[in-house]
PDB file of C-alpha atoms in Angstrom:
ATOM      1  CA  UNK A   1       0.000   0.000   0.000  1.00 35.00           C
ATOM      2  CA  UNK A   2       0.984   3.151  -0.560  1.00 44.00           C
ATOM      3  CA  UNK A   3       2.450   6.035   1.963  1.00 44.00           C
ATOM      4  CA  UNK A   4      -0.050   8.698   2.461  1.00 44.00           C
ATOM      5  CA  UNK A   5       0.578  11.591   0.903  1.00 48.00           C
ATOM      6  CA  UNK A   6       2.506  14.417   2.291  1.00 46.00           C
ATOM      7  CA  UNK A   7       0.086  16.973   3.952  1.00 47.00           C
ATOM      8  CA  UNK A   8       0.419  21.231   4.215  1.00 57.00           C
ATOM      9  CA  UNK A   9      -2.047  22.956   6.480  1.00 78.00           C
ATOM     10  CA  UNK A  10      -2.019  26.491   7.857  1.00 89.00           C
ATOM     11  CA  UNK A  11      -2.661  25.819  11.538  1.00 90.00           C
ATOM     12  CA  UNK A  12      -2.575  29.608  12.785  1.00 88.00           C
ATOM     13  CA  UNK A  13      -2.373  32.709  10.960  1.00 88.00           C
ATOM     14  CA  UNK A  14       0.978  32.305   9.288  1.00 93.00           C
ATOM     15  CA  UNK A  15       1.715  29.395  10.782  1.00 96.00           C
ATOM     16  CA  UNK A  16       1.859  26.501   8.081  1.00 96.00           C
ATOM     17  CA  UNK A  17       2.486  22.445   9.120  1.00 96.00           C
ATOM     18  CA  UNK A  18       4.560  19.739   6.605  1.00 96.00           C
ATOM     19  CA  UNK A  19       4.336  16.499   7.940  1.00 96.00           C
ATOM     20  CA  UNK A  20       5.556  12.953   6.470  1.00 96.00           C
ATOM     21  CA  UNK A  21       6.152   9.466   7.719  1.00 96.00           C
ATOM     22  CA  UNK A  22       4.657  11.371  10.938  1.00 96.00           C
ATOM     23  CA  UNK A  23       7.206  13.823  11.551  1.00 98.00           C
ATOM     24  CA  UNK A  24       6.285  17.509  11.186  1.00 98.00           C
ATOM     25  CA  UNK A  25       8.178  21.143  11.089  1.00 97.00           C
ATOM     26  CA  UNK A  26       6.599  24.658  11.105  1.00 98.00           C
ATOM     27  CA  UNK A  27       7.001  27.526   8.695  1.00 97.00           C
ATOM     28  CA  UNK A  28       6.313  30.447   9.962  1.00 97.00           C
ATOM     29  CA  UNK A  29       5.619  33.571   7.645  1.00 96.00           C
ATOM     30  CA  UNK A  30       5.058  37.222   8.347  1.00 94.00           C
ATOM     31  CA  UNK A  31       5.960  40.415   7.164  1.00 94.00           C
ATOM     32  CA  UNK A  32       9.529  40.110   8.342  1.00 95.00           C
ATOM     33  CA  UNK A  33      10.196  36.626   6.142  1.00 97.00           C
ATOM     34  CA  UNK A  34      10.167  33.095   6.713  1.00 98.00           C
ATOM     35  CA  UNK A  35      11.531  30.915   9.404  1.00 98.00           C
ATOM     36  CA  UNK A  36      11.339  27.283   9.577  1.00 98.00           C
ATOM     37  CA  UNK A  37      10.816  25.472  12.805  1.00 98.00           C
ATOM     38  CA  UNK A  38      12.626  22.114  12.431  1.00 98.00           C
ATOM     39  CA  UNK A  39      14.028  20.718   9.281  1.00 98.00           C
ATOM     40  CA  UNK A  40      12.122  17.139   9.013  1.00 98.00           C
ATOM     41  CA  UNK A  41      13.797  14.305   6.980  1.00 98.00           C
ATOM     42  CA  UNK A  42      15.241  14.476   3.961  1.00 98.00           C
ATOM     43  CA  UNK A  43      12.733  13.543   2.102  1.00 97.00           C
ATOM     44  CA  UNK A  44      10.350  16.059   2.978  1.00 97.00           C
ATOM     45  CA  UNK A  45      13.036  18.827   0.712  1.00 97.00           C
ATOM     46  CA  UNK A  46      10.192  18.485  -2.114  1.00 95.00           C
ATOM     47  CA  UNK A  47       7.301  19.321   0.177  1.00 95.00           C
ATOM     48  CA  UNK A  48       8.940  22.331   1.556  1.00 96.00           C
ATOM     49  CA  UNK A  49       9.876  23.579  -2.570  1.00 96.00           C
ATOM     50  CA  UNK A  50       6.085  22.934  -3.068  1.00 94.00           C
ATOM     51  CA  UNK A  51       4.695  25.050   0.241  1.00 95.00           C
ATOM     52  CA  UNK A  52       7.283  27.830  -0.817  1.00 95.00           C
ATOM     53  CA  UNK A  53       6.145  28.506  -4.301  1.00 94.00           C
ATOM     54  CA  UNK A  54       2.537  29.016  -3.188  1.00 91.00           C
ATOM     55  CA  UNK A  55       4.084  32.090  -1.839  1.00 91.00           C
ATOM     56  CA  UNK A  56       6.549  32.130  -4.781  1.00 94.00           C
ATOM     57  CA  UNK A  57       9.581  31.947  -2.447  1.00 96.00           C
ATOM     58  CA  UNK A  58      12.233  29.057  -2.887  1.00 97.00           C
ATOM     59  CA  UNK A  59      14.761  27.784   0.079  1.00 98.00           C
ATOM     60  CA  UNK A  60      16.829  30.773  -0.088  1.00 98.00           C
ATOM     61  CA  UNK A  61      14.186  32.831   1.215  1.00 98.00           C
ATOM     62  CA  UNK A  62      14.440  31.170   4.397  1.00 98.00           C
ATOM     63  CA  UNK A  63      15.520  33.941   6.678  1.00 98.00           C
ATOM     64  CA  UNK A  64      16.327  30.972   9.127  1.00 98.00           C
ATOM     65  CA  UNK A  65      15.860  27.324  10.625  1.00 98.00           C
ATOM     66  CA  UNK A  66      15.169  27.344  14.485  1.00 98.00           C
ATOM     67  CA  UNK A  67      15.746  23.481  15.871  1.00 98.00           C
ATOM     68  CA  UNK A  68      13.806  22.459  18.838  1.00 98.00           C
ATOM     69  CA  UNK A  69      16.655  20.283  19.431  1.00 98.00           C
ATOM     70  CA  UNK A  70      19.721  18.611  17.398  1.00 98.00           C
ATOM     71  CA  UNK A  71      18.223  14.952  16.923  1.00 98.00           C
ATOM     72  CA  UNK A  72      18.006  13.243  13.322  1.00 98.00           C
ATOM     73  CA  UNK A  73      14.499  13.469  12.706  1.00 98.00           C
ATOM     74  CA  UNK A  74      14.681  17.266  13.137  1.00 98.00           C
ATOM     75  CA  UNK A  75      17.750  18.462  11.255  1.00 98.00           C
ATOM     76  CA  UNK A  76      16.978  16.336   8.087  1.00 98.00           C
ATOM     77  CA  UNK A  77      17.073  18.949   5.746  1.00 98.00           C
ATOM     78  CA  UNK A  78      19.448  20.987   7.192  1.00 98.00           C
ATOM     79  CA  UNK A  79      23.161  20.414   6.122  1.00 98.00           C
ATOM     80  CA  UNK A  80      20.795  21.613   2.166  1.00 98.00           C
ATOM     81  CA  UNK A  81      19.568  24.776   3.721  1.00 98.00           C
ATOM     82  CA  UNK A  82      23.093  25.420   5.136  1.00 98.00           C
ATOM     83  CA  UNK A  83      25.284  24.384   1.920  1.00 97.00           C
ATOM     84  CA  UNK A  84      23.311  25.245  -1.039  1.00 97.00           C
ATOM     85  CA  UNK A  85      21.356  28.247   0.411  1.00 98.00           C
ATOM     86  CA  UNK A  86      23.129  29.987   3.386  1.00 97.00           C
ATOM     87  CA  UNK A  87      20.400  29.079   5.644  1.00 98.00           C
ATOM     88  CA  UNK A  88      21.137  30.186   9.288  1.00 97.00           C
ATOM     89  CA  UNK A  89      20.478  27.684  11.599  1.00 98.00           C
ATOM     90  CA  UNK A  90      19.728  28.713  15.501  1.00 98.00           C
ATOM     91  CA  UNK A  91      19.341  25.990  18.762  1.00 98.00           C
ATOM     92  CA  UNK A  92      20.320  26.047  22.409  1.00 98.00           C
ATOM     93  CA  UNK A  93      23.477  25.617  22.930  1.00 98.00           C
ATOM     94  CA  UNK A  94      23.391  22.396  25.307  1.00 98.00           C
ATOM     95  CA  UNK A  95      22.368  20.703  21.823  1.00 98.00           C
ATOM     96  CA  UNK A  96      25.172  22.595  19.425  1.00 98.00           C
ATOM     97  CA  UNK A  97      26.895  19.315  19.392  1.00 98.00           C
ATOM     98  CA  UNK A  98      23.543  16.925  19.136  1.00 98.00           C
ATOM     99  CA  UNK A  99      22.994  19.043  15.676  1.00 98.00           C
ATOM    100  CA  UNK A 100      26.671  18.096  14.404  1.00 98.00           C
ATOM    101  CA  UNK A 101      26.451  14.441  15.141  1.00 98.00           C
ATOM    102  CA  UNK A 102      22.239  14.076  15.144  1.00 97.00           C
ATOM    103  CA  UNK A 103      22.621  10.162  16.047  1.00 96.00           C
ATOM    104  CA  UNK A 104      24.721  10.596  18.998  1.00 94.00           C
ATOM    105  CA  UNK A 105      22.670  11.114  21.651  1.00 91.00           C
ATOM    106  CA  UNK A 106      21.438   9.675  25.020  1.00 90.00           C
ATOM    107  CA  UNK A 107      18.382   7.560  25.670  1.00 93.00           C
ATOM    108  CA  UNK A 108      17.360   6.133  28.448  1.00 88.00           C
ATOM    109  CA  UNK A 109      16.407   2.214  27.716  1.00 89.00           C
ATOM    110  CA  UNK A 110      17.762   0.287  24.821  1.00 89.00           C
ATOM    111  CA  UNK A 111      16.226   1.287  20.953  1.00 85.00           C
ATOM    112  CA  UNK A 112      16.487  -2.627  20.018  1.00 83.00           C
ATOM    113  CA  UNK A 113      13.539  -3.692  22.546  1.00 87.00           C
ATOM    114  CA  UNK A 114      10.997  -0.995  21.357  1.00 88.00           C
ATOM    115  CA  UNK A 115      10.052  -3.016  18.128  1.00 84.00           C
ATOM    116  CA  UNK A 116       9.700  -6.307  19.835  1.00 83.00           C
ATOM    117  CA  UNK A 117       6.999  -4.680  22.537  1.00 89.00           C
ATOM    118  CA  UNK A 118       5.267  -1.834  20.681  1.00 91.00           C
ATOM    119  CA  UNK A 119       4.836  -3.345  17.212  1.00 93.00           C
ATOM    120  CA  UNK A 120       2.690  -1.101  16.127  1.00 91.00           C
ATOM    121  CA  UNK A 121       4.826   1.698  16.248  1.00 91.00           C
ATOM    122  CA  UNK A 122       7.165  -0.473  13.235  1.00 94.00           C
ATOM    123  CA  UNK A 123       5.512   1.164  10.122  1.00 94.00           C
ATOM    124  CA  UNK A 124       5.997   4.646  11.726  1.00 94.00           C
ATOM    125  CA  UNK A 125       9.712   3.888  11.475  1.00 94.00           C
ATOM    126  CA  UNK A 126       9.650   2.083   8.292  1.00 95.00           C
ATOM    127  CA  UNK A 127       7.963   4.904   6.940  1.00 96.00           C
ATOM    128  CA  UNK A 128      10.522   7.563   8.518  1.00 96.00           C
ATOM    129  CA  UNK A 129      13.643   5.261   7.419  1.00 96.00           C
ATOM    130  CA  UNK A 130      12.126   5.510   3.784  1.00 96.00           C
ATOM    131  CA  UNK A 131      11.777   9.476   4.210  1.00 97.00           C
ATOM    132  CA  UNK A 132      15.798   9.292   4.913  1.00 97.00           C
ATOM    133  CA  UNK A 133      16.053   8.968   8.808  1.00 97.00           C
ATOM    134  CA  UNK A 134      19.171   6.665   8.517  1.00 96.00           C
ATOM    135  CA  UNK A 135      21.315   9.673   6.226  1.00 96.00           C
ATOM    136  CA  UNK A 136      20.726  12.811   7.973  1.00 98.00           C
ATOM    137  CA  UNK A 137      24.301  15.025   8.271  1.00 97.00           C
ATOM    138  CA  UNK A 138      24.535  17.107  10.946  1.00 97.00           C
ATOM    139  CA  UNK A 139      25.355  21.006  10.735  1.00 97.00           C
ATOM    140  CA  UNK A 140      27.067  23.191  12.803  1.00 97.00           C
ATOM    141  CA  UNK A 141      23.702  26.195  14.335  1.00 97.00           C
ATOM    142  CA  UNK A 142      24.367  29.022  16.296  1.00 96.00           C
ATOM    143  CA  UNK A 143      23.356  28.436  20.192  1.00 94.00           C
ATOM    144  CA  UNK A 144      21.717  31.671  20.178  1.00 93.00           C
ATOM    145  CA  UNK A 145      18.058  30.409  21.858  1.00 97.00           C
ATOM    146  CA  UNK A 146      17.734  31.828  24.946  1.00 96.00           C
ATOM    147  CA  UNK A 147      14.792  30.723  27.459  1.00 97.00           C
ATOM    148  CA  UNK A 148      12.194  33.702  27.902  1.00 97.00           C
ATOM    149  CA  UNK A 149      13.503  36.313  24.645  1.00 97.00           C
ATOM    150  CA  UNK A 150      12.303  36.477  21.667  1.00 97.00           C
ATOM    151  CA  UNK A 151      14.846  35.201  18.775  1.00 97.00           C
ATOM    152  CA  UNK A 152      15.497  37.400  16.025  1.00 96.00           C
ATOM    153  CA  UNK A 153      13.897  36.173  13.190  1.00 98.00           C
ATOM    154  CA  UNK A 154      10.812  36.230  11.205  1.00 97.00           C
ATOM    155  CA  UNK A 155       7.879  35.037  13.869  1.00 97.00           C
ATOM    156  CA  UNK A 156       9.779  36.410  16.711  1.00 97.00           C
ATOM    157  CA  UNK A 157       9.439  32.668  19.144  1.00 98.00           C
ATOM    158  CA  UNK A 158      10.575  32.508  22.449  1.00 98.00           C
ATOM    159  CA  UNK A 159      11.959  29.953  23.371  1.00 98.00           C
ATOM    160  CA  UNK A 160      10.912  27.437  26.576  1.00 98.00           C
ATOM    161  CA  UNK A 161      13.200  25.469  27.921  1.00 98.00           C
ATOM    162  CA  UNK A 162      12.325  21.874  28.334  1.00 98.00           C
ATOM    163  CA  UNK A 163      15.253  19.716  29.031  1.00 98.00           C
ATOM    164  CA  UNK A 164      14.684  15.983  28.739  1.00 98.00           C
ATOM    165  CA  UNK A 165      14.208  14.837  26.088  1.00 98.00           C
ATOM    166  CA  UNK A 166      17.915  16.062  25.169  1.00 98.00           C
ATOM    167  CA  UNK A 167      20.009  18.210  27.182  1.00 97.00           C
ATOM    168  CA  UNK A 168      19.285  21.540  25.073  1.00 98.00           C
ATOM    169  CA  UNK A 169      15.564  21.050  24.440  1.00 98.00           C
ATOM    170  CA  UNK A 170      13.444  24.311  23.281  1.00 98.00           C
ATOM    171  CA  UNK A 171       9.771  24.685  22.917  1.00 98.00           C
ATOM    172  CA  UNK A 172       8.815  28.065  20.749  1.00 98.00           C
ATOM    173  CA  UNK A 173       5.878  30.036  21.694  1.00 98.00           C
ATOM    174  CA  UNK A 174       4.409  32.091  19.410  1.00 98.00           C
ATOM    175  CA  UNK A 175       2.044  34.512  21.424  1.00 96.00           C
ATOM    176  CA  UNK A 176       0.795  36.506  19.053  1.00 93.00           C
ATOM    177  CA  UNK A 177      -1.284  33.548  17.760  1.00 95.00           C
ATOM    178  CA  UNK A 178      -1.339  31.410  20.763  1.00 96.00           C
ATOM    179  CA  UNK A 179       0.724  28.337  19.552  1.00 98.00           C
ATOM    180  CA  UNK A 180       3.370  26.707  21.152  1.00 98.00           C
ATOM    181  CA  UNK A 181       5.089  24.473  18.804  1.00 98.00           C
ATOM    182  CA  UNK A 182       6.420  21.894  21.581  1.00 98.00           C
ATOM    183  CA  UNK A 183       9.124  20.008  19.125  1.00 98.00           C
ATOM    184  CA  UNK A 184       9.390  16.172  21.171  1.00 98.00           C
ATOM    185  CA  UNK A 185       8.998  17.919  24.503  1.00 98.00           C
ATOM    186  CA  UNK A 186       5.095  16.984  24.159  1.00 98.00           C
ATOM    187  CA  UNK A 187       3.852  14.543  21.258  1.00 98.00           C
ATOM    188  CA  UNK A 188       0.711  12.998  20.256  1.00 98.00           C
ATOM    189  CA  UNK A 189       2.286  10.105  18.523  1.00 98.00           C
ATOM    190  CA  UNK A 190       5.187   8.514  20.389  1.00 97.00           C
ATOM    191  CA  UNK A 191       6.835   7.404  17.006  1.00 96.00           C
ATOM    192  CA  UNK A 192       8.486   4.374  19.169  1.00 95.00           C
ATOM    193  CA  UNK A 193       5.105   3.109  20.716  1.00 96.00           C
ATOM    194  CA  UNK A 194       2.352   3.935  18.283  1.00 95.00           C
ATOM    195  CA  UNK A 195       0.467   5.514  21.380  1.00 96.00           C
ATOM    196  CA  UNK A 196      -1.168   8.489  20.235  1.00 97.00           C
ATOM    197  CA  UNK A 197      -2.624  11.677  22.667  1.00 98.00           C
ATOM    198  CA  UNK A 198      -0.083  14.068  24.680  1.00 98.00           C
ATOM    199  CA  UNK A 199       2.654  11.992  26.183  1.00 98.00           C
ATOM    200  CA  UNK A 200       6.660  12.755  26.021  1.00 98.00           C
ATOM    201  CA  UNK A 201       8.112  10.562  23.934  1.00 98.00           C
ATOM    202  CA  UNK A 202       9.625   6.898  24.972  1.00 96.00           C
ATOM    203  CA  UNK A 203      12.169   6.022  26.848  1.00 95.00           C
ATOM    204  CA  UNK A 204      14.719   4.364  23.442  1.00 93.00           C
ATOM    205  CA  UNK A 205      14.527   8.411  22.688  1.00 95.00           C
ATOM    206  CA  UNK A 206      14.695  10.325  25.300  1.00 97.00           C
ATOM    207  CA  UNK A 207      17.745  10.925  27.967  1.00 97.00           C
ATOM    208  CA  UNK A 208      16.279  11.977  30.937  1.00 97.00           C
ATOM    209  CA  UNK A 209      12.470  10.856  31.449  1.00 97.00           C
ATOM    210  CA  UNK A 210      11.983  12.666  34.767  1.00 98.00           C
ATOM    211  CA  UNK A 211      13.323  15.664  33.416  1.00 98.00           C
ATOM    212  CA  UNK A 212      11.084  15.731  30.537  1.00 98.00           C
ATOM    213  CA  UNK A 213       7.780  14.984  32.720  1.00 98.00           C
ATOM    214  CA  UNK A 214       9.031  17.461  35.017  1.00 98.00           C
ATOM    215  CA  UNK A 215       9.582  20.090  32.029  1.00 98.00           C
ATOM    216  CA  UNK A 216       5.975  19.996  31.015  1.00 98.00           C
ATOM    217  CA  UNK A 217       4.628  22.481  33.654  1.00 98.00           C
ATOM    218  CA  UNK A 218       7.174  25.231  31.653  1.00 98.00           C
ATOM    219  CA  UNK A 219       4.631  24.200  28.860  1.00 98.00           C
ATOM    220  CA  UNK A 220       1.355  24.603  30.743  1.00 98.00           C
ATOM    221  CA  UNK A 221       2.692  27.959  32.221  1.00 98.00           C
ATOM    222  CA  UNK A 222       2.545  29.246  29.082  1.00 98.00           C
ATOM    223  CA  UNK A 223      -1.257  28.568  28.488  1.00 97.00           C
ATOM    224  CA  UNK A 224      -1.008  28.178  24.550  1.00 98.00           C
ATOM    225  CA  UNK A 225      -4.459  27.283  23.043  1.00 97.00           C
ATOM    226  CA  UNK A 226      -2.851  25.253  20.096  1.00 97.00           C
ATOM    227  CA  UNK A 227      -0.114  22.767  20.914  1.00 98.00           C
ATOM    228  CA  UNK A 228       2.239  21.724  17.323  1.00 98.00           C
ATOM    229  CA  UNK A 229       4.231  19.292  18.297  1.00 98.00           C
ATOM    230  CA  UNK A 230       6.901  17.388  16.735  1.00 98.00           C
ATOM    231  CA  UNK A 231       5.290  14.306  15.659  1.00 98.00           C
ATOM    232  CA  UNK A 232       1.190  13.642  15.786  1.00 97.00           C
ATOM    233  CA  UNK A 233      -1.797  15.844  15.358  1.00 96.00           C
ATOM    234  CA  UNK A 234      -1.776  19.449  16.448  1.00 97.00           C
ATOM    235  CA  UNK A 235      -3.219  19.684  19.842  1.00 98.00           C
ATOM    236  CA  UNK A 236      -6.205  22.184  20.132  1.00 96.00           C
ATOM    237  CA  UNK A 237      -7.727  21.940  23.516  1.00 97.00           C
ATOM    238  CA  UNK A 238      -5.330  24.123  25.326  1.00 97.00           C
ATOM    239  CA  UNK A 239      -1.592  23.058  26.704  1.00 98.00           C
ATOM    240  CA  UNK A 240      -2.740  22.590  29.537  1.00 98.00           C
ATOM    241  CA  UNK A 241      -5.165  19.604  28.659  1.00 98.00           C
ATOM    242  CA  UNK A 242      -2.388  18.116  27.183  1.00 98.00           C
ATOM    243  CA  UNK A 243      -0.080  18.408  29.690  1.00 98.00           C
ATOM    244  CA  UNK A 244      -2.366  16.589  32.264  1.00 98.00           C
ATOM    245  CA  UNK A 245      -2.487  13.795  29.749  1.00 98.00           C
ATOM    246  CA  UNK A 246       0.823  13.538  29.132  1.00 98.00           C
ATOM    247  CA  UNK A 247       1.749  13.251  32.751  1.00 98.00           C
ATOM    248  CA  UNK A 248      -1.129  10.577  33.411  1.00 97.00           C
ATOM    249  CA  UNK A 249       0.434   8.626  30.485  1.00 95.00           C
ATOM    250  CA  UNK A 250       4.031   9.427  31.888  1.00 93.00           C
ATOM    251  CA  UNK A 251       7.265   7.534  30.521  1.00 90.00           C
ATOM    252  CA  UNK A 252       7.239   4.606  28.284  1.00 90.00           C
TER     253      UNK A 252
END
């Protein structure tokens, strides 16, 4: 059977979602320019070309790419964006070194098991190693994202800080327009269970779970009304909602 087809939806006012082989990244567009929140997988390069021209822009129009944090899944299309188009890239600077080497990182129970106990969540990752999970690059980003001030680039985000997941872990809020985009700090798919709803992601991806359950109340205190989160549905009942779910399903 084949994959479903790529999907483009403005969730907010400006605010536009790409999502394949369940893994999603922002763009954000306003008067200022574009920024891109995440960079996917590599394979998603054709549905960003496509979501650009509607606003006849191209890659180089990017003003820049923000990363939630440095792992594969979210740096896919970066080292393109940096090499062929000068595309700053910006994360906090605990995960400066997760973006150069995107499979390095820590987890806190062993990837190999996952498969064996949540097989549901196997076409999720055949689907993502098709979309080119297993040959990301890494890329060298500024640490400029600083909890609580607004970055510099088109959208303005601010970032949250929600270690746990990896050391340097930002959500953006976008107050403006209410959204949070919570990168893997809060999903609605856990891409290594198949569980869907608010949860933090399992255990084979994340390095500290009781660091990321207890980052979720820096979510909540920011009392979004529309949650975008790395992988899964967008979230539209209110952060706070979904951070009571996510610590009721707590770590997996």
């Amino acid at each position: 059977m084949a994959a479903p087809a790529p999907s483009r939806t403005e969730i907010a006012p400006g605010v536009h979602r790409l999502t394949r082989a369940e893994v999603n990244c922002y763009l954000i567009r306003d008067a200022a320019g574009i920024t891109l929140v995440d960079a996917g997988l590599p394979a998603m390069w054709r549905d960003l070309v496509a979501l650009l021209a509607e606003f006849d822009a191209t890659p180089s129009d990017i003003d820049a790419v923000v990363l939630t944090h440095g792992h594969f899944d979210h740096v896919g299309m970066s080292r393109r964006l940096v090499d062929d188009h000068g595309v700053a890239h910006h994360v906090h600077e605990r995960d400066r070194r997760l973006a150069r080497h995107p499979y390095r990182y820590r987890h806190a129970a062993p990837r190999w098991i996952y498969p064996f106990r949540h097989p549901r969540a196997i076409p999720v990752i055949a689907r993502m190693a098709a979309a080119g999970a297993l040959a990301v690059k890494g890329i060298d980003a500024g640490g400029t994202l600083v909890p609580g001030e607004p970055l510099g680039v088109p959208g303005a985000p601010v970032p949250v800080f929600t270690p746990g997941h990896t050391e340097g872990h930002c959500a953006l809020l976008l107050p403006a327009v209410g959204v949070l985009l919570s990168g893997d700090a809060l999903v609605t798919l856990d891409p290594y269970t198949g569980a869907v709803g608010p949860r933090i992601v399992a255990n084979a991806a994340t390095a500290d779970p009781h660091a990321a359950l207890a980052a979720l109340s820096a979510l909540a205190d920011t009392g979004a009304r529309t949650v975008l989160p790395g992988h899964g549905e967008p979230w539209t009942e209110g952060v706070s909602a979904a951070v009571e779910q996510a610590l009721r399903a707590g770590a997996a």
